[in-house]
CSV table of C-alpha atoms in Angstrom, one decimal:
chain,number,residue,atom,x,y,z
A,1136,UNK,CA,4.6,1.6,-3.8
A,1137,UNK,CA,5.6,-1.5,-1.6
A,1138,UNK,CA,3.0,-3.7,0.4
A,1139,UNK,CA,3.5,-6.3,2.8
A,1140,UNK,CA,1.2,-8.9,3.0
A,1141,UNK,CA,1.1,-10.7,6.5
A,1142,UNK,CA,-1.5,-12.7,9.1
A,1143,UNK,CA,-1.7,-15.3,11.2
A,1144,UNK,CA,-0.7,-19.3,9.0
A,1145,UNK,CA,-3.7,-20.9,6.9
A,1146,UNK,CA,-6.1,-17.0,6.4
A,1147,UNK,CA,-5.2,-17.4,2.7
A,1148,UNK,CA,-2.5,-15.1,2.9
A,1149,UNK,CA,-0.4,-17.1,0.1
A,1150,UNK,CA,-3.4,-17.9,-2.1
A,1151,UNK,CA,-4.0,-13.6,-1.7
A,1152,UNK,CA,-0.6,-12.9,-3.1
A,1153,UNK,CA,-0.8,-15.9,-6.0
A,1154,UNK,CA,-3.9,-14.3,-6.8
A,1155,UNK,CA,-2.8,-10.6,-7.2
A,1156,UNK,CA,0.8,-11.3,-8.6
A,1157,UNK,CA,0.6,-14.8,-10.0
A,1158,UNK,CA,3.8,-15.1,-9.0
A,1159,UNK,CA,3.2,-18.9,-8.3
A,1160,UNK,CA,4.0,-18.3,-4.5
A,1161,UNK,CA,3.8,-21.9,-3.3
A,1162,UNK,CA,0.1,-22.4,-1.2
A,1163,UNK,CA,-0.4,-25.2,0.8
A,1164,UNK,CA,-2.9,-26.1,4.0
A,1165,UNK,CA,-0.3,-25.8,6.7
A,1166,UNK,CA,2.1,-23.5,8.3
A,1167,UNK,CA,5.1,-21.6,6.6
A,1168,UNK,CA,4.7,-22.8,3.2
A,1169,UNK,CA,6.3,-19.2,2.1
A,1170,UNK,CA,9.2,-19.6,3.7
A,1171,UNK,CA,11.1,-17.0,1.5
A,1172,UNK,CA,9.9,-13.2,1.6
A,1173,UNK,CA,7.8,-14.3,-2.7
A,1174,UNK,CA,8.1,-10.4,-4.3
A,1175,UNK,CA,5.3,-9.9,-6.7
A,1176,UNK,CA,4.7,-6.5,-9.1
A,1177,UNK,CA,1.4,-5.7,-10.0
A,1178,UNK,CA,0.6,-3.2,-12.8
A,1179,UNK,CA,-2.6,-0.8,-11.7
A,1180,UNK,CA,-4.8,-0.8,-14.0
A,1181,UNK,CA,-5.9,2.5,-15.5
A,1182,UNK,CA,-8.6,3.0,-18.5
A,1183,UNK,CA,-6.7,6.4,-18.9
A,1184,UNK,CA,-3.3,5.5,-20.1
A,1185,UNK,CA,-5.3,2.7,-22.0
A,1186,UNK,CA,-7.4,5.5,-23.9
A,1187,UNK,CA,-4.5,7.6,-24.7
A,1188,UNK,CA,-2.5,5.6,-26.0
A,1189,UNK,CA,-5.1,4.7,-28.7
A,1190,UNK,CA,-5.5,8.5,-29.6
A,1191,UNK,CA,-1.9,8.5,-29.7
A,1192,UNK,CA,-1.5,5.6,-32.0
A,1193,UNK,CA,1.7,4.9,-28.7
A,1194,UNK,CA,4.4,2.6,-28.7
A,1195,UNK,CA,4.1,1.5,-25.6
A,1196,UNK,CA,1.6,1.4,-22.8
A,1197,UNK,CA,3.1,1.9,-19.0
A,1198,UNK,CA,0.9,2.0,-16.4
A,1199,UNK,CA,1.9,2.4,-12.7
A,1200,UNK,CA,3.1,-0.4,-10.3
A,1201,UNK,CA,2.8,-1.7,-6.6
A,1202,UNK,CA,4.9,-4.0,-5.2
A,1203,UNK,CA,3.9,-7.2,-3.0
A,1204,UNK,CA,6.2,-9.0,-0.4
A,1205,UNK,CA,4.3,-12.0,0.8
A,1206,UNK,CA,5.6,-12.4,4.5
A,1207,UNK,CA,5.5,-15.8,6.1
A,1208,UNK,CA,2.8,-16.6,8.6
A,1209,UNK,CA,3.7,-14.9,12.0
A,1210,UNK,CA,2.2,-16.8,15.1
A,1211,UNK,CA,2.9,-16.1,18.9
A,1212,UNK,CA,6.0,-15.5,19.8
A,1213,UNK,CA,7.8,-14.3,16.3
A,1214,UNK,CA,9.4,-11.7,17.7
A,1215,UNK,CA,10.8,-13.7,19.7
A,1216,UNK,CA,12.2,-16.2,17.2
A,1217,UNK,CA,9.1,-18.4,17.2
A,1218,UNK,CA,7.8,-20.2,13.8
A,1219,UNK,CA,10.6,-18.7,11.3
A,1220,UNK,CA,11.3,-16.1,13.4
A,1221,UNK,CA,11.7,-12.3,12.8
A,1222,UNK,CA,13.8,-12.7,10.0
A,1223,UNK,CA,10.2,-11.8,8.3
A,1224,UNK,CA,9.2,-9.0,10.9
A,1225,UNK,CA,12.6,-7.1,8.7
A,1226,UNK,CA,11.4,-7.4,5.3
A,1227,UNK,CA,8.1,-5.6,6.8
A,1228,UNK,CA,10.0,-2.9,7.7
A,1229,UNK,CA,10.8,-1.6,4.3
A,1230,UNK,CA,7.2,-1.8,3.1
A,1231,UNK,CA,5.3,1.2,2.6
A,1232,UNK,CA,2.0,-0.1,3.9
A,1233,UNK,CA,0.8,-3.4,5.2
A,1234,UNK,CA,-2.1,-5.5,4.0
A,1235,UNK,CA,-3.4,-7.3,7.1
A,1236,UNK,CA,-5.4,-10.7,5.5
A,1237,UNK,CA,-7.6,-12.0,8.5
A,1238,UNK,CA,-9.9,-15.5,7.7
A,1239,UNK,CA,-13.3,-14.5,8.2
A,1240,UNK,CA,-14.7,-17.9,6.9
A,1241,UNK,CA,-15.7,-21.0,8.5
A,1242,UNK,CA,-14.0,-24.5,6.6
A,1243,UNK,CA,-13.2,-27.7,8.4
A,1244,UNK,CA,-10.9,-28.3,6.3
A,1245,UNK,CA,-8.8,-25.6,6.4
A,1246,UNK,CA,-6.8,-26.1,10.3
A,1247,UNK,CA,-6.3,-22.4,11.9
A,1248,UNK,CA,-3.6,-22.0,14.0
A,1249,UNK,CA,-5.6,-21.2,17.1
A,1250,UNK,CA,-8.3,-23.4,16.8
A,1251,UNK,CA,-11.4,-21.2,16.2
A,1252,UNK,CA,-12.1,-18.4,13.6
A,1253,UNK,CA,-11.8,-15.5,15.8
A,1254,UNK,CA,-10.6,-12.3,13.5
A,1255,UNK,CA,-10.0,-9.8,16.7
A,1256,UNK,CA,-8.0,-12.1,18.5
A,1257,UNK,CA,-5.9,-12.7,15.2
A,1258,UNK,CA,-5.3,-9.0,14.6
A,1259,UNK,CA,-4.3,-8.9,18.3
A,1260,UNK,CA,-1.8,-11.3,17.8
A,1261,UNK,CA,0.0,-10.0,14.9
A,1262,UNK,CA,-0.2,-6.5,16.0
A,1263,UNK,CA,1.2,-7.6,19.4
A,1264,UNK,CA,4.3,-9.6,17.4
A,1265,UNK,CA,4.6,-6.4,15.8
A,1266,UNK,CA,4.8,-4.3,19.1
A,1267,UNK,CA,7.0,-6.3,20.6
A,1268,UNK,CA,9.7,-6.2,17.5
A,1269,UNK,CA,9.2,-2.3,17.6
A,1270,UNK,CA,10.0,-2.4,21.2
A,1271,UNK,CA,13.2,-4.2,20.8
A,1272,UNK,CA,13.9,-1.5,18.4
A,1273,UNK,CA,13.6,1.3,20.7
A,1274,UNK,CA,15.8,-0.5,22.9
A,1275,UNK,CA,18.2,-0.4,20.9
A,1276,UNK,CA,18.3,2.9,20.2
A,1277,UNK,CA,18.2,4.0,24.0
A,1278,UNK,CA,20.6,2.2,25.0
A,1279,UNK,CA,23.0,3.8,21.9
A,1280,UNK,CA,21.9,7.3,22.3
A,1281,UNK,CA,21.3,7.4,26.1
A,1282,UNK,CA,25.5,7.1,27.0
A,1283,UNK,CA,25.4,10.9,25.2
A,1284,UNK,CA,22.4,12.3,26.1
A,1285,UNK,CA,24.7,13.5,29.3
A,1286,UNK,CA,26.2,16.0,26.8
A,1287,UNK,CA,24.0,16.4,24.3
A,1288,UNK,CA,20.1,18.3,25.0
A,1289,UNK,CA,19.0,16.9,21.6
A,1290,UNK,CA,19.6,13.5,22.8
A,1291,UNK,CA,18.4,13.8,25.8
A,1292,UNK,CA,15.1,15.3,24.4
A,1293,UNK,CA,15.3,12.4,21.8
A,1294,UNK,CA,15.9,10.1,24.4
A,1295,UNK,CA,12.8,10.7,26.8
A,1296,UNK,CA,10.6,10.6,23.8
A,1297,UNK,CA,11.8,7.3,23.5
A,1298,UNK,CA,11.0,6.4,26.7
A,1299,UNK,CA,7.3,8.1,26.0
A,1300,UNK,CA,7.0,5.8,23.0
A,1301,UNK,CA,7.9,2.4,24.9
A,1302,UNK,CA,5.0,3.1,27.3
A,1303,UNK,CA,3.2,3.6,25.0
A,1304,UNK,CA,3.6,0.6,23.2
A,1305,UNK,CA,3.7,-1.5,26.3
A,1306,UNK,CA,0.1,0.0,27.2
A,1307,UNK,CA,-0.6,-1.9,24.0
A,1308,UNK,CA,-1.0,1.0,21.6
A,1309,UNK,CA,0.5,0.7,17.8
A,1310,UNK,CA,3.1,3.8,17.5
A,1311,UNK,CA,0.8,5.4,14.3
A,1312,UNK,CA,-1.3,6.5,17.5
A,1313,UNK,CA,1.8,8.3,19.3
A,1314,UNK,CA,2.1,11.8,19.1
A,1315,UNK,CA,5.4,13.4,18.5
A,1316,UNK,CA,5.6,17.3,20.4
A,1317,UNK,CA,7.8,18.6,17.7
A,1318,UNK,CA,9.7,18.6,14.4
A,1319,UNK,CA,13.1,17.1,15.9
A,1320,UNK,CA,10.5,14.4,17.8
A,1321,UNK,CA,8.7,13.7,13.9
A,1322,UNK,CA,12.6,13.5,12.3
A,1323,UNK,CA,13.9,10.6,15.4
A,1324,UNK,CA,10.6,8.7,15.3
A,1325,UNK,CA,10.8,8.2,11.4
A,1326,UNK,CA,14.6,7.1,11.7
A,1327,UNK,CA,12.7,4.5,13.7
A,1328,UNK,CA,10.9,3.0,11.1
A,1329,UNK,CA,8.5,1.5,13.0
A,1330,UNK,CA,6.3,-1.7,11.8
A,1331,UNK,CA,3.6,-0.9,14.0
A,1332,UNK,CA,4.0,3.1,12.5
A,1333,UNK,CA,2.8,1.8,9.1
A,1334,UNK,CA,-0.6,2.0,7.9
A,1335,UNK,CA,-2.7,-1.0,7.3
A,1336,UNK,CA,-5.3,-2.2,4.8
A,1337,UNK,CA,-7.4,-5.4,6.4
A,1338,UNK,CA,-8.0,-8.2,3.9
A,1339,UNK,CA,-11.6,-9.2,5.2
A,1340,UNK,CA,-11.3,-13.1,3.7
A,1341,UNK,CA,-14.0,-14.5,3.3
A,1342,UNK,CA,-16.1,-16.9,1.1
A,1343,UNK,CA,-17.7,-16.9,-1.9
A,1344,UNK,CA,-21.7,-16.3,-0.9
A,1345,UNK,CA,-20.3,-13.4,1.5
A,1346,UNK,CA,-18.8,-11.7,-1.5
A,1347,UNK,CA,-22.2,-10.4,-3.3
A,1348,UNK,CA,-23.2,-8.2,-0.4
A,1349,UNK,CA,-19.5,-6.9,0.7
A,1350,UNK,CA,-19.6,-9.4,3.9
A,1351,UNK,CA,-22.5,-7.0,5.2
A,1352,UNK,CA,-24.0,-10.5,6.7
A,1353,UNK,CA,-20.8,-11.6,7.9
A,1354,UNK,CA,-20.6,-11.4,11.9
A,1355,UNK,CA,-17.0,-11.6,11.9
A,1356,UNK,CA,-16.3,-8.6,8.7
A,1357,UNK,CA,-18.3,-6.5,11.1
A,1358,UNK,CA,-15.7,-7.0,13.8
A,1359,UNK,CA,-13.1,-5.9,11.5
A,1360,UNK,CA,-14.4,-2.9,10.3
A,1361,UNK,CA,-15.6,-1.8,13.5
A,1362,UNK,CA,-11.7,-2.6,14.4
A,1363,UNK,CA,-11.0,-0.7,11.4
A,1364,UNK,CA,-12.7,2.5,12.0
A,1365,UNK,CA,-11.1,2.9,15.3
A,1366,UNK,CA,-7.8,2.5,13.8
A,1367,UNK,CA,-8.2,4.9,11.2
A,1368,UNK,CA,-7.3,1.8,8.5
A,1369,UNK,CA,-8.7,0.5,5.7
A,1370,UNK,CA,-10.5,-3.1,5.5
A,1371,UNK,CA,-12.2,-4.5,2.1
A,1372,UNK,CA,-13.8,-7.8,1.6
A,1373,UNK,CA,-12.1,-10.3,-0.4
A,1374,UNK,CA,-12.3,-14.0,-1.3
A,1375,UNK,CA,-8.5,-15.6,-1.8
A,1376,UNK,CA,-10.0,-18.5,-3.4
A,1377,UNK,CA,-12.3,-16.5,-6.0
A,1378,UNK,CA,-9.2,-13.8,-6.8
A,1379,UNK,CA,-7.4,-17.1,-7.8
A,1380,UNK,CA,-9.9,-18.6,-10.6
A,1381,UNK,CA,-10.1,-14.3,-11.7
A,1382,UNK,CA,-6.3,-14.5,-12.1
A,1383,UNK,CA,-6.7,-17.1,-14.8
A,1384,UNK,CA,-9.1,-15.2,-16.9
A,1385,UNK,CA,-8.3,-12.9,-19.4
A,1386,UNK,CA,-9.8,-9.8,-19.2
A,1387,UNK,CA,-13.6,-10.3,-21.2
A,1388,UNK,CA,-14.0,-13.2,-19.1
A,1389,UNK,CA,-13.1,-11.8,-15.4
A,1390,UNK,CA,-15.6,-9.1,-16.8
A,1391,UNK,CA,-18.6,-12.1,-17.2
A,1392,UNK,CA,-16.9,-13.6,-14.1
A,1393,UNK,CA,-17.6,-10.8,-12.0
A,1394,UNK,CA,-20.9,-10.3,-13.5
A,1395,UNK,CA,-21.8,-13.4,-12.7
A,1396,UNK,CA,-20.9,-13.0,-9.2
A,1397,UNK,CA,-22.5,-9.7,-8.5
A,1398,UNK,CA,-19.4,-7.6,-8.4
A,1399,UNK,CA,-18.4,-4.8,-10.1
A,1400,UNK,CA,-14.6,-4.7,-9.1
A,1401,UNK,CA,-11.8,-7.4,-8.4
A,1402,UNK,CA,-10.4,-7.8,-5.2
A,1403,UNK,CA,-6.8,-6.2,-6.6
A,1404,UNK,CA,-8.9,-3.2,-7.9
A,1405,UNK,CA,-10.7,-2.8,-4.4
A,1406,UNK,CA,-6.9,-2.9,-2.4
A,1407,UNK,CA,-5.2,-0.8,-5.0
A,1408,UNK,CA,-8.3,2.1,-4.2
A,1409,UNK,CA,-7.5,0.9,-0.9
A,1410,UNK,CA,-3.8,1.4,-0.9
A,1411,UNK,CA,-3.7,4.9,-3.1
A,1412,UNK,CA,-6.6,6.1,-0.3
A,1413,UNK,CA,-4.6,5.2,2.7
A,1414,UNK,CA,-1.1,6.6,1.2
A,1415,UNK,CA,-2.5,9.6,0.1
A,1416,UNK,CA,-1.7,8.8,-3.3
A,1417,UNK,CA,-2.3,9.7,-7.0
A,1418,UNK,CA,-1.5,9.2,-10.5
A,1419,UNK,CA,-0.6,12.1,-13.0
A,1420,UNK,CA,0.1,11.3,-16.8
A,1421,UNK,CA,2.1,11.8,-19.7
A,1422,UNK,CA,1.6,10.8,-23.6
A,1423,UNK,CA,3.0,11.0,-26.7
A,1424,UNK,CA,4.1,8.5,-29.7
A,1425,UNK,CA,6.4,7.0,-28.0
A,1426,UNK,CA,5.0,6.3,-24.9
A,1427,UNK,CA,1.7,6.8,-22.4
A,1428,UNK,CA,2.2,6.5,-18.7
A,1429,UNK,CA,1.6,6.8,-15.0
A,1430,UNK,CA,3.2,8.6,-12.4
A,1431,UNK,CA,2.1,7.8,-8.9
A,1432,UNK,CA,3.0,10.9,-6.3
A,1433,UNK,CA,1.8,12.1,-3.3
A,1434,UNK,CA,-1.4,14.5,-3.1
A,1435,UNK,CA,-0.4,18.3,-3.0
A,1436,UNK,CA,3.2,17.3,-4.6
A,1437,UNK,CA,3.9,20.4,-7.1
A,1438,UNK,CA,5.0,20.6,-10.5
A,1439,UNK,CA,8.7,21.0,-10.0
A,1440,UNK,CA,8.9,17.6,-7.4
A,1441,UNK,CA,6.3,15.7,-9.8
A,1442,UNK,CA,8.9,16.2,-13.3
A,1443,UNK,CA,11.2,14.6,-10.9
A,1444,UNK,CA,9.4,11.4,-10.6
A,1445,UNK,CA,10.1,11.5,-14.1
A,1446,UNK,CA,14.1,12.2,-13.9
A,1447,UNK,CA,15.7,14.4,-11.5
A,1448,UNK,CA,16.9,16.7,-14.4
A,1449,UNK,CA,13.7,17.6,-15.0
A,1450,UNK,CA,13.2,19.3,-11.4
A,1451,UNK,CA,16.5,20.6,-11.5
A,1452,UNK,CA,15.9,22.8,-14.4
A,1453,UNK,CA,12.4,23.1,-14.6
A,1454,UNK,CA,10.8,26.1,-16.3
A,1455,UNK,CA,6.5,25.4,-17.1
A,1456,UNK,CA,4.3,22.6,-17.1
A,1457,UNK,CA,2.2,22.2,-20.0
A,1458,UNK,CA,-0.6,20.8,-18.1
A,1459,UNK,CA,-4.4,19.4,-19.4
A,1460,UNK,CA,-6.9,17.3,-17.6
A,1461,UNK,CA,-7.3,13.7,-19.9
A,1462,UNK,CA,-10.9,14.1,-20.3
A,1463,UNK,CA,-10.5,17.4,-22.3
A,1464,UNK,CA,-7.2,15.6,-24.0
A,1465,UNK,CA,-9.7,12.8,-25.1
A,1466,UNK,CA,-12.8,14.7,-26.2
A,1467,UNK,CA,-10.2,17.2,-28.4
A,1468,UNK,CA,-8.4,14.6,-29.7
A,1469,UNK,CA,-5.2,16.3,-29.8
A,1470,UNK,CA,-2.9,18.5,-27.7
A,1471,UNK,CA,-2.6,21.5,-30.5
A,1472,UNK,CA,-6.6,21.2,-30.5
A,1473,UNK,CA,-6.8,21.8,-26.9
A,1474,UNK,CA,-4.3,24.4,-27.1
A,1475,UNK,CA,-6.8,25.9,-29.4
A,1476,UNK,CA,-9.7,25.5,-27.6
A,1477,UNK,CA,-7.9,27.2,-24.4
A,1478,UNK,CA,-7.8,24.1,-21.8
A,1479,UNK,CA,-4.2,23.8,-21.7
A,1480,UNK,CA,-2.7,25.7,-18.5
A,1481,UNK,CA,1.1,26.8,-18.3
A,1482,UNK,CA,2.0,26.1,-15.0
A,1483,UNK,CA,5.2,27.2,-12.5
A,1484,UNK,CA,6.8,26.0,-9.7
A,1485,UNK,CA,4.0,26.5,-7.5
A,1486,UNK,CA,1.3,24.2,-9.5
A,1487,UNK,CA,0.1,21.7,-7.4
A,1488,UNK,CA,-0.8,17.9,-9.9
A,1489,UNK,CA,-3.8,17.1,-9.6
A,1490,UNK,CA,-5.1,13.4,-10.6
A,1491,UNK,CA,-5.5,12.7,-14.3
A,1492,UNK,CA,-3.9,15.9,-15.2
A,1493,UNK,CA,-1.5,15.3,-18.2
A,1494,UNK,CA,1.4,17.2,-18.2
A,1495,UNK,CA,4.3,18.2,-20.9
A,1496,UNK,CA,6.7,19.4,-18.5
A,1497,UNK,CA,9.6,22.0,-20.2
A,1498,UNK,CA,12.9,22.4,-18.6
A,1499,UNK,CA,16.5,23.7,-19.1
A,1500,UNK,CA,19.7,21.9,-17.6
């Protein structure tokens, strides 16, 4: 899984990403301080694997991983080649989602780019940048496909959804609202590959006394998730600055540290929910000896496609999935003993995963 962090210069969108990856992604109080794409790789953390690998005595611990590309502050006019230009609007396009911070806090100190703290006209801009860029796309394609949609009906269908989808953008719409009439519509929009087609988590950032109650006091959070809900995104509350000082704790004292604060979850725990909710994403498992580890797929993916996360070989000749949920594996204490006790399921081709189930997967090549 690959995220793109973006906003508007100075919403702590740098001190976010040093914070989730320390990665050391330089932070500074003015614009375009990330001036390269900074790629981060988080681990996500999961008690499960942990667990299992104790019962197993295992070599090695592997959890799942997401991906961060911290994207240069857009202002007006990026996709035009204002600021640094659109050079970043590209490396958004090969994200899978996009984490949106917006400043929802009030410091002097800290210059915004627009003078006031005003977190809808923010997301307006970006989103607009983004339109725009998506447009220029489109263009693109119109003018390549439209010299054969003469003699071609497949273009020319292709073609005048095209033209549905740039009035539909320039009515100020984001293209995850446009609705394609059928499959050969779906397969030319996703060749697209659309920034403004990609989901989006908003980073509500805010300050430290606004984190206790979730930013349920904070006027400007409750613009965003009102923004939210009509977008069908996600938004969580987050403080840039306090994700920083967790970063540098080890792991009893982020515990007290959270404690302390009145929170019962990081900021990187709330966006990886975040993330795996808005993908549609979960995590099988496998353990052994030798390793215990997690698979991220899709929700609904079957046995066959999941053993192919693993290596293709495994799809290819696929016969049965051994398949028990950890709990039972945990409480047993062993996969004979579960065997025994009748919780282990062999599965075919048309098993669907379903979170937390562990899996032994048997195949033939």
């Amino acid at each position: 899984m690959k995220l793109g962090i973006v906003g508007l210069p100075n919403v702590g969108k740098s001190t976010l990403f040093n914070a989730l990856t320390k990665a050391g992604a330089e932070s500074a109080n003015y614009p375009f301080c990330t001036i390269d794409p900074n790629v981060g790789v988080v681990a996500v953390p999961d008690e499960r694997i942990r667990l299992l690998g104790e019962m197993y005595h295992t070599r090695k611990v592997t959890p799942a991983t997401i991906e961060f590309v911290d994207i240069a502050g857009l202002v007006k006019g990026a996709s035009k080649g204002e600021g640094l230009g659109n050079q970043f609007l590209a490396n958004i396009r090969e994200v899978d989602a996009i984490v949106h911070v917006v400043r929802c806090f009030e410091d002097a100190n800290v210059v915004h780019v627009d003078g006031t703290v005003d977190p809808l006209r923010d997301i307006e801009t970006i989103n607009l940048e983004l339109i725009f860029a998506d447009l220029e796309v489109i263009e693109r394609r119109i003018s390549k496909q439209g010299r054969a949609a003469n003699n071609d009906k497949k273009i020319a269908k292709e073609v005048e959804m095209l033209k549905r989808l740039t009035a539909f953008l320039e009515a100020g719409n984001l293209a995850i609202g446009f609705t394609c009439e059928d499959e050969d519509e779906e397969a030319a929009f996703k060749v697209l590959n659309l920034l403004t087609a990609k989901p989006v988590i908003f980073a509500a950032n805010v300050a430290e006394d606004d984190l206790a109650d979730d930013g349920a006091s904070n006027p400007h959070v409750a613009k965003v998730r009102e923004y939210a809900a009509k977008t069908k995104s996600e938004v969580f509350v987050i403080s840039a600055e306090i994700e920083q000082e967790i970063a540098e704790l080890d792991d009893e004292e982020k515990a007290m540290f959270l404690e302390d604060l009145g929170l019962k979850e990081s900021g990187l725990e709330k966006l990886i929910k975040a993330s795996y909710r808005i993908l549609n994403l979960m995590s099988f498992l496998t353990a052994g000896e030798d390793e215990c580890r997690a698979w991220t797929i899709t929700i609904g993916t079957k046995a066959p496609q999941a053993a192919g996360k693993i290596h293709t070989d495994f799809e290819r000749g696929f016969i049965k999935a051994e398949v028990v949920n950890y709990k039972d594996l945990l409480e047993l204490g062993s996969l004979a003993a579960a065997r025994e006790k009748g919780v282990v399921g062999m599965e075919g081709k048309d098993y669907v995963v379903k979170d937390g189930d562990v899996i032994l997967f048997r195949f033939n090549v």
